[in-house]
mmCIF file of C-alpha atoms in Angstrom:
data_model
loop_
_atom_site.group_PDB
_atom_site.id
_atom_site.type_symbol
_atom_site.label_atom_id
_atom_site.label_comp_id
_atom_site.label_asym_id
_atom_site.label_seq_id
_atom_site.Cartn_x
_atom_site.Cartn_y
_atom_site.Cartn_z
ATOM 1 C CA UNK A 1 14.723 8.489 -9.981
ATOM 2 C CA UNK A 2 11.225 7.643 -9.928
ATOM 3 C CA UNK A 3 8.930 7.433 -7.516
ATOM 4 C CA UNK A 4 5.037 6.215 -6.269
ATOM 5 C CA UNK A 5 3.122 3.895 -3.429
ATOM 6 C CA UNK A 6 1.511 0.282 -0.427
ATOM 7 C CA UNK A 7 0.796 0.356 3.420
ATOM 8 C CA UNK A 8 0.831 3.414 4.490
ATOM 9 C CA UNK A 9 -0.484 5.773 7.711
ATOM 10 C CA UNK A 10 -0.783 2.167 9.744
ATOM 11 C CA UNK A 11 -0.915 2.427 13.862
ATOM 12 C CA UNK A 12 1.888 0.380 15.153
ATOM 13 C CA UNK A 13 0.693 -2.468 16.660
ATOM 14 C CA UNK A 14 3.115 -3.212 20.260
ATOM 15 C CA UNK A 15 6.007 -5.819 19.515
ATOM 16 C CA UNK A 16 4.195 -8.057 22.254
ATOM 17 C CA UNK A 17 0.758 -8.434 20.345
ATOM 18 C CA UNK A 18 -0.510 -10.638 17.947
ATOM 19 C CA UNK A 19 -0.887 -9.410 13.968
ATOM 20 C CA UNK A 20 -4.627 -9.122 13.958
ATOM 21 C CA UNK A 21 -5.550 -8.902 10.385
ATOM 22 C CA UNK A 22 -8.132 -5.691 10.093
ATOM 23 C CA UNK A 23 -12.009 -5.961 8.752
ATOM 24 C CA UNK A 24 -11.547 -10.097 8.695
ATOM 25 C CA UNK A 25 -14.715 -10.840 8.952
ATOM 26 C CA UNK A 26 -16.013 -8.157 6.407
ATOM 27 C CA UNK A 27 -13.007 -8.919 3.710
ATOM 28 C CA UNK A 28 -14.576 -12.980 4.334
ATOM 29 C CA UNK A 29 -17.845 -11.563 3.547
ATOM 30 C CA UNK A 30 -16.773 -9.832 0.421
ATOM 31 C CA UNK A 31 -15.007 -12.317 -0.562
ATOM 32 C CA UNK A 32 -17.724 -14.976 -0.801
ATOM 33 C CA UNK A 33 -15.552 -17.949 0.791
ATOM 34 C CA UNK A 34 -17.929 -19.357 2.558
ATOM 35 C CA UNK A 35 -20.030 -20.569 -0.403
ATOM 36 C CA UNK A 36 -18.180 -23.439 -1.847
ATOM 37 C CA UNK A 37 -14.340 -24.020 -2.717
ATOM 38 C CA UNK A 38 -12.771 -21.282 -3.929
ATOM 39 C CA UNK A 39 -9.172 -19.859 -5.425
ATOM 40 C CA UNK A 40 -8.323 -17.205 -3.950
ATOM 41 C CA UNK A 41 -4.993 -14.874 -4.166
ATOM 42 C CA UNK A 42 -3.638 -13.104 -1.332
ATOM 43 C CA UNK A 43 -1.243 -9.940 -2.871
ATOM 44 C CA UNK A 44 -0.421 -8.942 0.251
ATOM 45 C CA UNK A 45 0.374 -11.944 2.393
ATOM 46 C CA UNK A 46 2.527 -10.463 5.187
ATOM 47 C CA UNK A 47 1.422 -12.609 8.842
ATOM 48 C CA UNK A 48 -0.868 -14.787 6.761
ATOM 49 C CA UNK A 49 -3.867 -13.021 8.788
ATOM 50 C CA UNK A 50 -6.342 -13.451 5.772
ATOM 51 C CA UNK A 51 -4.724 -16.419 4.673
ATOM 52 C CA UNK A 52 -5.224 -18.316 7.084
ATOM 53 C CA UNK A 53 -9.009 -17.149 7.379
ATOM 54 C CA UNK A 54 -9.480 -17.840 4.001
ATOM 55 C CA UNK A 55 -7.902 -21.572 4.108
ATOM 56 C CA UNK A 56 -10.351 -22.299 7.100
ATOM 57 C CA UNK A 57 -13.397 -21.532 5.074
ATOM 58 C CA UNK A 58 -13.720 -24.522 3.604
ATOM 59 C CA UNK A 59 -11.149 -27.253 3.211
ATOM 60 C CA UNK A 60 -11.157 -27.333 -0.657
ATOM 61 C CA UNK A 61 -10.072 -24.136 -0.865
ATOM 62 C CA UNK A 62 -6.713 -22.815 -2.700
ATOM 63 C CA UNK A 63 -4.631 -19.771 -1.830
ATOM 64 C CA UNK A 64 -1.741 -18.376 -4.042
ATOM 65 C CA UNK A 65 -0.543 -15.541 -1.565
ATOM 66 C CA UNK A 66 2.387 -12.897 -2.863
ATOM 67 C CA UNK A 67 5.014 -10.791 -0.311
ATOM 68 C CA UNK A 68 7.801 -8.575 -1.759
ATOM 69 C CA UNK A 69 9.071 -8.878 1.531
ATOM 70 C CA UNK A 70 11.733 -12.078 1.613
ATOM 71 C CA UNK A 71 11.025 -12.152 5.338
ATOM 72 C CA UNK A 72 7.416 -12.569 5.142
ATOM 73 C CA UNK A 73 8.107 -15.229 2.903
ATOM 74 C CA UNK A 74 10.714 -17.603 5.467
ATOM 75 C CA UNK A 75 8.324 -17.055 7.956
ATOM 76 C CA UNK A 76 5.308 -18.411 5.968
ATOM 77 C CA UNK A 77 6.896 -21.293 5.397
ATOM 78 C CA UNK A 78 5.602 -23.266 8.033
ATOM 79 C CA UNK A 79 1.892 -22.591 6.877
ATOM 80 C CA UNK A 80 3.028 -23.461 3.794
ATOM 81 C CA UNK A 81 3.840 -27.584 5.146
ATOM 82 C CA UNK A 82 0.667 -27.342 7.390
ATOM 83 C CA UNK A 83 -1.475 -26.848 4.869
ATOM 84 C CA UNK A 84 -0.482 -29.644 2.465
ATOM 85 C CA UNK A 85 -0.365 -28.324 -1.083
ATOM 86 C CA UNK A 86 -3.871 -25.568 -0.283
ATOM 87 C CA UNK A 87 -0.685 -23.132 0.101
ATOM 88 C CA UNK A 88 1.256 -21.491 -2.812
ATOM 89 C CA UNK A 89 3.254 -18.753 -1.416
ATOM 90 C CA UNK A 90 5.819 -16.647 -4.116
ATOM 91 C CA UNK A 91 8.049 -13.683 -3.064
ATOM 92 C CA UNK A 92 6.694 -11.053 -5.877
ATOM 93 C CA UNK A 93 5.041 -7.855 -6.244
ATOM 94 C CA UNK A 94 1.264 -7.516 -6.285
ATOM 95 C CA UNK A 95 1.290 -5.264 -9.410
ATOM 96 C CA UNK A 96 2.817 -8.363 -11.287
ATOM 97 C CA UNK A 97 -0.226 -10.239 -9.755
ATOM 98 C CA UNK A 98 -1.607 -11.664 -12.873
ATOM 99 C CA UNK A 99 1.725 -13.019 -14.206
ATOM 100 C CA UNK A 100 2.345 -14.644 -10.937
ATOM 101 C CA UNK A 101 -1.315 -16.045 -11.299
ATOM 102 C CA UNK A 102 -0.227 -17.092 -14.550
ATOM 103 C CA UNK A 103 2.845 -19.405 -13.370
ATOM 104 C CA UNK A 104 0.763 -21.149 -10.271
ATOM 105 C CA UNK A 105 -2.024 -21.911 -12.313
ATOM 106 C CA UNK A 106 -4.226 -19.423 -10.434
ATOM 107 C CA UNK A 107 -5.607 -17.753 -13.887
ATOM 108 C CA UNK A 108 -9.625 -17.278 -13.290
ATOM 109 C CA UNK A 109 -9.456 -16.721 -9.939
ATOM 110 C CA UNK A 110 -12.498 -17.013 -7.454
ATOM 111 C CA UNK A 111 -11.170 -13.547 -4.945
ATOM 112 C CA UNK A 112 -8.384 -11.266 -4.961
ATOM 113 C CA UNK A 113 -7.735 -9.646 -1.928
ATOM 114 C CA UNK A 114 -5.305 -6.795 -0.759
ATOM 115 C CA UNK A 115 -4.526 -5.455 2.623
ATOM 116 C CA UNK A 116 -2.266 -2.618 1.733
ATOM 117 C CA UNK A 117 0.405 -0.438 3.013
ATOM 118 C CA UNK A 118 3.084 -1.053 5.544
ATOM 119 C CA UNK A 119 3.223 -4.277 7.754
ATOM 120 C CA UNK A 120 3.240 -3.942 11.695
ATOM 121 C CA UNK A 121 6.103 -6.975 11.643
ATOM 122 C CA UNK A 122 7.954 -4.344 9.609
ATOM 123 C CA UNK A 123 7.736 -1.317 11.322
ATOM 124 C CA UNK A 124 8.268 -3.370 14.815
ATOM 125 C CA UNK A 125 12.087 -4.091 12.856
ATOM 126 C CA UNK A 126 14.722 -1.287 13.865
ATOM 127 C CA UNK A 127 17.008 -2.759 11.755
ATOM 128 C CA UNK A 128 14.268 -2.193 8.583
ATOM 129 C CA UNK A 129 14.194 1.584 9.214
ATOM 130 C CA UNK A 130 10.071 1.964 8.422
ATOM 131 C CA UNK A 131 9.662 3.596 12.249
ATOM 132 C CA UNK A 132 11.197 6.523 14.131
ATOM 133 C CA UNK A 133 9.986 4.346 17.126
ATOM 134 C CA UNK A 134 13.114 2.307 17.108
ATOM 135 C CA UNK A 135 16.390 4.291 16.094
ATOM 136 C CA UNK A 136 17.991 1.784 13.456
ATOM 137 C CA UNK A 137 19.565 2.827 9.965
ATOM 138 C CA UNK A 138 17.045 4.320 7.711
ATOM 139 C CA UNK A 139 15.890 1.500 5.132
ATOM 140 C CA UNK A 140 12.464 1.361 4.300
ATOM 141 C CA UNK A 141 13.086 -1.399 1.736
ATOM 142 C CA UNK A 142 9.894 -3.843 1.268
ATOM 143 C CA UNK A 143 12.283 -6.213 -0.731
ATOM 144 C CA UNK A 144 15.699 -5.196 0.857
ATOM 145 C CA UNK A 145 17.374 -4.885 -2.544
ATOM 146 C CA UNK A 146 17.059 -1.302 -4.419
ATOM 147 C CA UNK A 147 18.003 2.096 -3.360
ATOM 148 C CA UNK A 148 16.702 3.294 0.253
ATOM 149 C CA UNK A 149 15.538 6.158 2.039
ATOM 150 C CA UNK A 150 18.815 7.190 3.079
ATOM 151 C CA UNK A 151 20.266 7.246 -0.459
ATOM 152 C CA UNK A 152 16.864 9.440 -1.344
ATOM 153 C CA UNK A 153 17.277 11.835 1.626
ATOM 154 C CA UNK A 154 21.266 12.508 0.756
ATOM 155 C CA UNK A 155 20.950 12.220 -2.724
ATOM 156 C CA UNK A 156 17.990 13.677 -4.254
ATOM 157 C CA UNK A 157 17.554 17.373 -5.068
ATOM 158 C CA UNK A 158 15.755 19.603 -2.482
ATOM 159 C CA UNK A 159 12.535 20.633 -5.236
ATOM 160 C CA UNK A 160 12.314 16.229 -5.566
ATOM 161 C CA UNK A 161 12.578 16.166 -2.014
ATOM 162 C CA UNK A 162 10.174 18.633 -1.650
ATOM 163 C CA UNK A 163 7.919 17.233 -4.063
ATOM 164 C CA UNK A 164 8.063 13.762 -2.606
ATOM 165 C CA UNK A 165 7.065 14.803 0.707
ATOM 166 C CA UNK A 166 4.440 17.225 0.326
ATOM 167 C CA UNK A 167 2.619 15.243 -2.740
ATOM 168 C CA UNK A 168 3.076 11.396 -0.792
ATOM 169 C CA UNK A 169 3.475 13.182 2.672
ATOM 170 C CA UNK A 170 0.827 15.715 2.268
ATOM 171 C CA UNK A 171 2.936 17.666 4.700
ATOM 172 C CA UNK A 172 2.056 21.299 4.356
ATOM 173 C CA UNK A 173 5.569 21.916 5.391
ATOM 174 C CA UNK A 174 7.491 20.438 2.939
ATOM 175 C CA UNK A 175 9.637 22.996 1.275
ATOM 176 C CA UNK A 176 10.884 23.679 4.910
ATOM 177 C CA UNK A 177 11.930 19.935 5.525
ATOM 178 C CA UNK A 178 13.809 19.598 2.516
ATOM 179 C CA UNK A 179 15.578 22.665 3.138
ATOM 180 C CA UNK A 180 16.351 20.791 6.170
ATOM 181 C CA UNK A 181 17.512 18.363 4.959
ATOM 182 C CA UNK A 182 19.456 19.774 2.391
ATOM 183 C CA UNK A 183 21.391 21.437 5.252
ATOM 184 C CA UNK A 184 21.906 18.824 7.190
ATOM 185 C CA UNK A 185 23.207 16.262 4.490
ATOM 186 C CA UNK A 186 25.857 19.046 4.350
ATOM 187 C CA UNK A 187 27.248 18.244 7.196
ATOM 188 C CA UNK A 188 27.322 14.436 6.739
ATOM 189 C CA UNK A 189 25.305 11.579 5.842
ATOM 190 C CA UNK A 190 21.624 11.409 7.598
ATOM 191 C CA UNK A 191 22.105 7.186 8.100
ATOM 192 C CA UNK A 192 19.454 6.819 10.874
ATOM 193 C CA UNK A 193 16.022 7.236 11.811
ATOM 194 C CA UNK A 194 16.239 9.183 14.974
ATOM 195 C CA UNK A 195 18.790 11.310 12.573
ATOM 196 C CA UNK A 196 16.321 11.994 10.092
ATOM 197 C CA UNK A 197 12.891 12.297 13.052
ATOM 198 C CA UNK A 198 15.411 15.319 14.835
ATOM 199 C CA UNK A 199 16.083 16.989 11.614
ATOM 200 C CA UNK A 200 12.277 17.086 10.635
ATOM 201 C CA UNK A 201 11.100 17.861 14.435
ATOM 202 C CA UNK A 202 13.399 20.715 14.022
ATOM 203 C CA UNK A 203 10.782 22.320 11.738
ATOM 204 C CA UNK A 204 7.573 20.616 11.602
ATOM 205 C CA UNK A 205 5.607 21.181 15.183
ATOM 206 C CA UNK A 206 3.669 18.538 16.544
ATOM 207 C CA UNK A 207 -0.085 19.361 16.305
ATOM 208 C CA UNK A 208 -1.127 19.717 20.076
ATOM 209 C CA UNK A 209 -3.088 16.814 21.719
ATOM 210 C CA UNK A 210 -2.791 15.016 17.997
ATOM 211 C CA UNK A 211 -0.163 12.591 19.463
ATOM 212 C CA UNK A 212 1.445 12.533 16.138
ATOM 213 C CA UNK A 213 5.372 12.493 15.936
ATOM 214 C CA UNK A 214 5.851 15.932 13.606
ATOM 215 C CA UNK A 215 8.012 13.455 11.535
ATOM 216 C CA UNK A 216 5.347 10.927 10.584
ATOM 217 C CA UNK A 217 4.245 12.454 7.563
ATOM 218 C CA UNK A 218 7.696 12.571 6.544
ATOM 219 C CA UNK A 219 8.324 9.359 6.842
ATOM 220 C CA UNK A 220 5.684 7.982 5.160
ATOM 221 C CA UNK A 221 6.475 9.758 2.371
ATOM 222 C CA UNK A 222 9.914 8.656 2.265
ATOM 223 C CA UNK A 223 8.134 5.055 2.472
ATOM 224 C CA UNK A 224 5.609 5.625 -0.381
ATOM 225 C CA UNK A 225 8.656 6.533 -2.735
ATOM 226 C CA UNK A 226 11.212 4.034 -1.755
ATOM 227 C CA UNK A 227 8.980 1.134 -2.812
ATOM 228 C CA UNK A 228 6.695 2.603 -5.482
ATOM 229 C CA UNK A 229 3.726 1.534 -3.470
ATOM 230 C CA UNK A 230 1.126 3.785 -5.208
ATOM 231 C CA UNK A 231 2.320 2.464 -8.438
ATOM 232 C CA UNK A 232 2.103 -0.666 -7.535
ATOM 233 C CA UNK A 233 -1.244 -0.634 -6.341
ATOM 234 C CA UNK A 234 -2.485 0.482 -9.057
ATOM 235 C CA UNK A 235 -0.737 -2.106 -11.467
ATOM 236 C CA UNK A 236 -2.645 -4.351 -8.795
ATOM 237 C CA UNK A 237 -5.693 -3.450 -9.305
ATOM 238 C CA UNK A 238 -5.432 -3.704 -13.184
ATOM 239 C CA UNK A 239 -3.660 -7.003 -12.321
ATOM 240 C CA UNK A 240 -6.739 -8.460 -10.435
ATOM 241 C CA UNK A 241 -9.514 -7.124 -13.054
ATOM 242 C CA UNK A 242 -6.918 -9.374 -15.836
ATOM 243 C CA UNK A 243 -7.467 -12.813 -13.305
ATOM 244 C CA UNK A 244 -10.822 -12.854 -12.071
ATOM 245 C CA UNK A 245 -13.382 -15.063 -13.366
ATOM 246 C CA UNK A 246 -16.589 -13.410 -14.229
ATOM 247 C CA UNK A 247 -18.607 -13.255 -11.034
ATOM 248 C CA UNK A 248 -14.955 -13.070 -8.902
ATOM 249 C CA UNK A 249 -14.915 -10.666 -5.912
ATOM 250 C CA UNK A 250 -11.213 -7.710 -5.524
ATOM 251 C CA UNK A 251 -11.358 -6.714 -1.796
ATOM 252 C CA UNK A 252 -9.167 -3.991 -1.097
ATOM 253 C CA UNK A 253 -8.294 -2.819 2.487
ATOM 254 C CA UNK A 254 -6.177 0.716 2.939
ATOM 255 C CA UNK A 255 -5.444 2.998 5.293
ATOM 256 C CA UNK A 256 -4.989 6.000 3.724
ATOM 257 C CA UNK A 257 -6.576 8.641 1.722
ATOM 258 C CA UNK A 258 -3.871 8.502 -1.026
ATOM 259 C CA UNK A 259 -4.574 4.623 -1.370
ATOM 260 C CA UNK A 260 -8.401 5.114 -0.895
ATOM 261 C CA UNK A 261 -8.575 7.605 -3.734
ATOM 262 C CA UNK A 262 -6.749 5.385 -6.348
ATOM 263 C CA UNK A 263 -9.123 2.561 -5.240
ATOM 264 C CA UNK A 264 -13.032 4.700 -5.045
ATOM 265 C CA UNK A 265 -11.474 5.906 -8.796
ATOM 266 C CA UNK A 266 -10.707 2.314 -10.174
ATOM 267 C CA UNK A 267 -14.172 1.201 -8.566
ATOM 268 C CA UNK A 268 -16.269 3.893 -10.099
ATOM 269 C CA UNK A 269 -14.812 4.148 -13.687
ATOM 270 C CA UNK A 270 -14.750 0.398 -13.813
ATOM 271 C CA UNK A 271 -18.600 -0.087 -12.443
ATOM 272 C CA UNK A 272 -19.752 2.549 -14.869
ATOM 273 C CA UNK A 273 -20.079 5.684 -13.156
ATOM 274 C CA UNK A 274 -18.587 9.111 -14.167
ATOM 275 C CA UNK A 275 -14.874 9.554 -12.268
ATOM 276 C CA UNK A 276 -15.455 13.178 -10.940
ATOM 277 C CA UNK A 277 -12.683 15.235 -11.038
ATOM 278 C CA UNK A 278 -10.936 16.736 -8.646
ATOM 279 C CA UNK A 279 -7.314 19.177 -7.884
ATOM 280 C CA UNK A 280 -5.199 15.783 -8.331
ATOM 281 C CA UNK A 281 -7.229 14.855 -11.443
ATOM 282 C CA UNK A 282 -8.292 17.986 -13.530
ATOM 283 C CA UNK A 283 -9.462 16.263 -16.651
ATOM 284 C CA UNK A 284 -12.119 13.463 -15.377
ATOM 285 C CA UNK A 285 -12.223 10.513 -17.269
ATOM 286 C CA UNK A 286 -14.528 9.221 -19.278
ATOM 287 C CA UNK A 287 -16.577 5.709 -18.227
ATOM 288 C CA UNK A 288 -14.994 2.761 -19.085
ATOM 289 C CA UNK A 289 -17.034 -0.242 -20.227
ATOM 290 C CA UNK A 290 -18.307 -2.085 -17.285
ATOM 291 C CA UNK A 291 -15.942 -4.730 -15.959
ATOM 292 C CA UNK A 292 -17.311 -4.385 -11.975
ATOM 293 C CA UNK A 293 -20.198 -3.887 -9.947
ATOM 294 C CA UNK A 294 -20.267 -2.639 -6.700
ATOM 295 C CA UNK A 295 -20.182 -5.028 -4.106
ATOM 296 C CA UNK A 296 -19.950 -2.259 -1.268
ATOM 297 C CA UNK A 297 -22.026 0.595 -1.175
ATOM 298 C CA UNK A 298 -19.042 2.691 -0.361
ATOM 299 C CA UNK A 299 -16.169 2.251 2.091
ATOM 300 C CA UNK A 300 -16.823 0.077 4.907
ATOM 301 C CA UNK A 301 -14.971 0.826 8.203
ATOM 302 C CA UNK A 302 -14.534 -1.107 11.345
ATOM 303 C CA UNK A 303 -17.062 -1.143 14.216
ATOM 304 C CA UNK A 304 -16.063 0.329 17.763
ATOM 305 C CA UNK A 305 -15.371 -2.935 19.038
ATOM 306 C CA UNK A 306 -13.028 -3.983 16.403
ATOM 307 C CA UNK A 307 -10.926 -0.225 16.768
ATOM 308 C CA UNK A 308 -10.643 -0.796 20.387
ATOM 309 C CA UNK A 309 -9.317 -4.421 20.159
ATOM 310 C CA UNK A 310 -6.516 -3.339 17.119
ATOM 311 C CA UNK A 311 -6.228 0.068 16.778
ATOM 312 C CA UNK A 312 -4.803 -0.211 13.661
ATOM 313 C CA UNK A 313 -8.442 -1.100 11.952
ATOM 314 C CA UNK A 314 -9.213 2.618 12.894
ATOM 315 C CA UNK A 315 -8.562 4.378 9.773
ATOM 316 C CA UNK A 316 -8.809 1.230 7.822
ATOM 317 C CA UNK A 317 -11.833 0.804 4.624
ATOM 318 C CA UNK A 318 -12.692 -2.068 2.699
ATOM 319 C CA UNK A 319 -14.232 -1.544 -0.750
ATOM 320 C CA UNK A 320 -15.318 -4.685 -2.653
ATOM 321 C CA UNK A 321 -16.109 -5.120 -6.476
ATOM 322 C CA UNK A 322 -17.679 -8.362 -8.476
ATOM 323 C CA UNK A 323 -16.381 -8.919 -12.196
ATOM 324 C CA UNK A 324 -18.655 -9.191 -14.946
ATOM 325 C CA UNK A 325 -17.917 -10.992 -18.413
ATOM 326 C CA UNK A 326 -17.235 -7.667 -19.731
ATOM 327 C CA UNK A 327 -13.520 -7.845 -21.053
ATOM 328 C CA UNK A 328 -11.290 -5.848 -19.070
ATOM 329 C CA UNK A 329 -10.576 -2.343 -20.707
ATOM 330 C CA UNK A 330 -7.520 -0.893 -21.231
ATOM 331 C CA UNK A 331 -5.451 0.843 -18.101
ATOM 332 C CA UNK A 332 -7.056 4.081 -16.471
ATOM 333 C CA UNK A 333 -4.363 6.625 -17.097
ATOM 334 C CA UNK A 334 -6.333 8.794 -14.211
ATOM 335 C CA UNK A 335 -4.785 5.917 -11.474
ATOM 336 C CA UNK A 336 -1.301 6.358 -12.640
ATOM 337 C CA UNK A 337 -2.121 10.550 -12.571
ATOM 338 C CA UNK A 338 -3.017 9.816 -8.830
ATOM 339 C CA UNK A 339 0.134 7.298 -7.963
ATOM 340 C CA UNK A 340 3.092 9.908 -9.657
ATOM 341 C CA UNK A 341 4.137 12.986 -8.666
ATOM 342 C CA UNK A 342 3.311 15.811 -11.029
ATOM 343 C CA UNK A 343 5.564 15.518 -13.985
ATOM 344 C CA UNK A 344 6.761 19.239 -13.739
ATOM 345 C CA UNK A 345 7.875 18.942 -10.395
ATOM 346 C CA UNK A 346 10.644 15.840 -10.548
ATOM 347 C CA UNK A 347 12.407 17.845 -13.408
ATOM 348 C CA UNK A 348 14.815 19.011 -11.090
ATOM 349 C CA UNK A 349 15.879 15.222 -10.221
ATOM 350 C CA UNK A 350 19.138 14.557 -8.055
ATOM 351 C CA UNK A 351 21.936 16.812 -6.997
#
């Protein structure tokens, strides 16, 4: 089975508030919409937050937004009528971005954008399984279809487990968890999530005054691998460099170092500078020929105001890149280093 990674380590936003889409007003800026009409593609459409921002810039403006999530897509609908034919919306992955582009007739796109990792519609589902919050059976699916987190937890070998959880995870006690696990499958099925958040509480302590669940890591983990997200955001981002029109803006939004890293890597190799290395990345690469500029001078993170109106903008950065008529090189084998787990760790596969 293979695994890899988008949206992960998002704060829940409560079932009774609004989706506020995070940085708006800086992804807007990056973006360029408000100069003249514009096609822009959404890969990670989920409430239509940007979207909608992006539709209301200027009337002549396009959108083709993409979901893997078939509920995303039924519920976008509606925009979809409103907005008379500005609207194409297309159940697909973002790393197949530039294919979909190539269907709808979005090829030389204006903007890219990507908010990624996990939705807060999702997460606020029991029934999808993303949250220990909720106790529901334990999912994680983005698309529904595929295998899911429980057939990974009862199936997969304790070193995968292990490997899956401490690499996507970063939880320092992995080995100990998939013991746990292994254990536990051993007396039946784990099917739930407040199955699975008692099995890992059992072992991981919660960090005092942190306020994080000692299963969070966990599941996140368990999320990243499910649905590939890593992989797929790096597909994206080679995706988006293959539609742009020179002088096109990517503006990438993540929440987590494990995203952030694939995304300051892409950035810096593509606008010329050296890719340093680093314990995930040994070997640095070499520069590739130019195909970005900077259009951020680093990450940029929400203002006070912004993290006290939607916490979930708190660990949130934006970086932002401009395409140049340099053709776009061939794919950075460092970004799919960063989105697997070390080869000589899966060997030991599934029970």
């Amino acid at each position: 089975m293979g695994f890899s990674l988008g949206r992960v380590g998002v704060p829940v936003v409560t079932e009774a508030a609004p989706h506020i889409p995070v940085l708006l007003a800086e992804v807007l800026t990056a973006l360029g919409v408000s100069s003249g009409p514009v096609s822009v593609i959404d890969g990670t459409f989920g409430a239509g937050g940007y979207t909608r921002a992006i539709l209301a810039a200027d009337p002549r403006t396009r959108v083709l937004a993409i979901d893997r999530d078939p509920t995303a897509i039924a519920a976008g609908q509606a925009l979809v009528e409103a907005e008379g034919g500005r609207l194409t919306l297309v159940q697909g992955r973002f790393g197949d971005l530039d294919a979909i582009a190539r269907d709808h007739g979005f090829t030389q796109a204006d903007g890219v954008v990507l908010d990624i990792g996990v939705s807060s519609m999702q997460l606020d589902q029991a029934e999808r399984g993303f949250s220990f919050r909720f106790d529901g059976p334990l999912d994680m699916r983005m698309e529904r279809a595929g295998e899911s987190a429980a057939d990974l937890v009862n199936e997969a070998s304790e070193a995968a487990l292990a490997d899956v959880i401490y690499h996507y995870g970063e939880e320092r006690r992995a080995r100990a968890v998939a013991r746990a696990l292994i254990e536990a499958r051993r007396r039946g099925r784990i099917e739930t999530t407040a199955a699975l958040a008692d099995i890992v509480a059992g072992v991981v302590r919660a960090e005092p005054g942190s306020g994080i669940h000692p299963a969070t890591r966990t599941f996140q983990a368990l999320r990243i691998a499910v649905n590939d997200e890593l992989g797929e955001l790096q597909r994206a981002l080679h995706a988006a460099e293959h539609t742009l029109r020179p002088g096109g803006r990517l503006a990438v939004v993540t929440f987590h170092s494990l995203e952030d890293r694939i995304v300051k890597q892409f950035f810096s190799a593509r606008s010329g500078r050296a890719v340093a290395a680093s314990r995930h990345l040994p070997m640095a690469a070499q520069p590739t020929p130019r195909s970005f500029t900077l259009a951020t001078k680093g990450p940029v993170a929400a203002g006070e105001a912004e993290c006290r109106a939607n916490p979930r903008s708190r660990s949130a950065k934006l970086r932002a890149g401009e395409r140049t008529d340099a053709p776009a090189p061939p794919p950075l084998t460092v970004l799919e280093t960063l989105a697997s787990l070390p080869e000589t760790q899966t060997r030991g596969g599934r029970r």
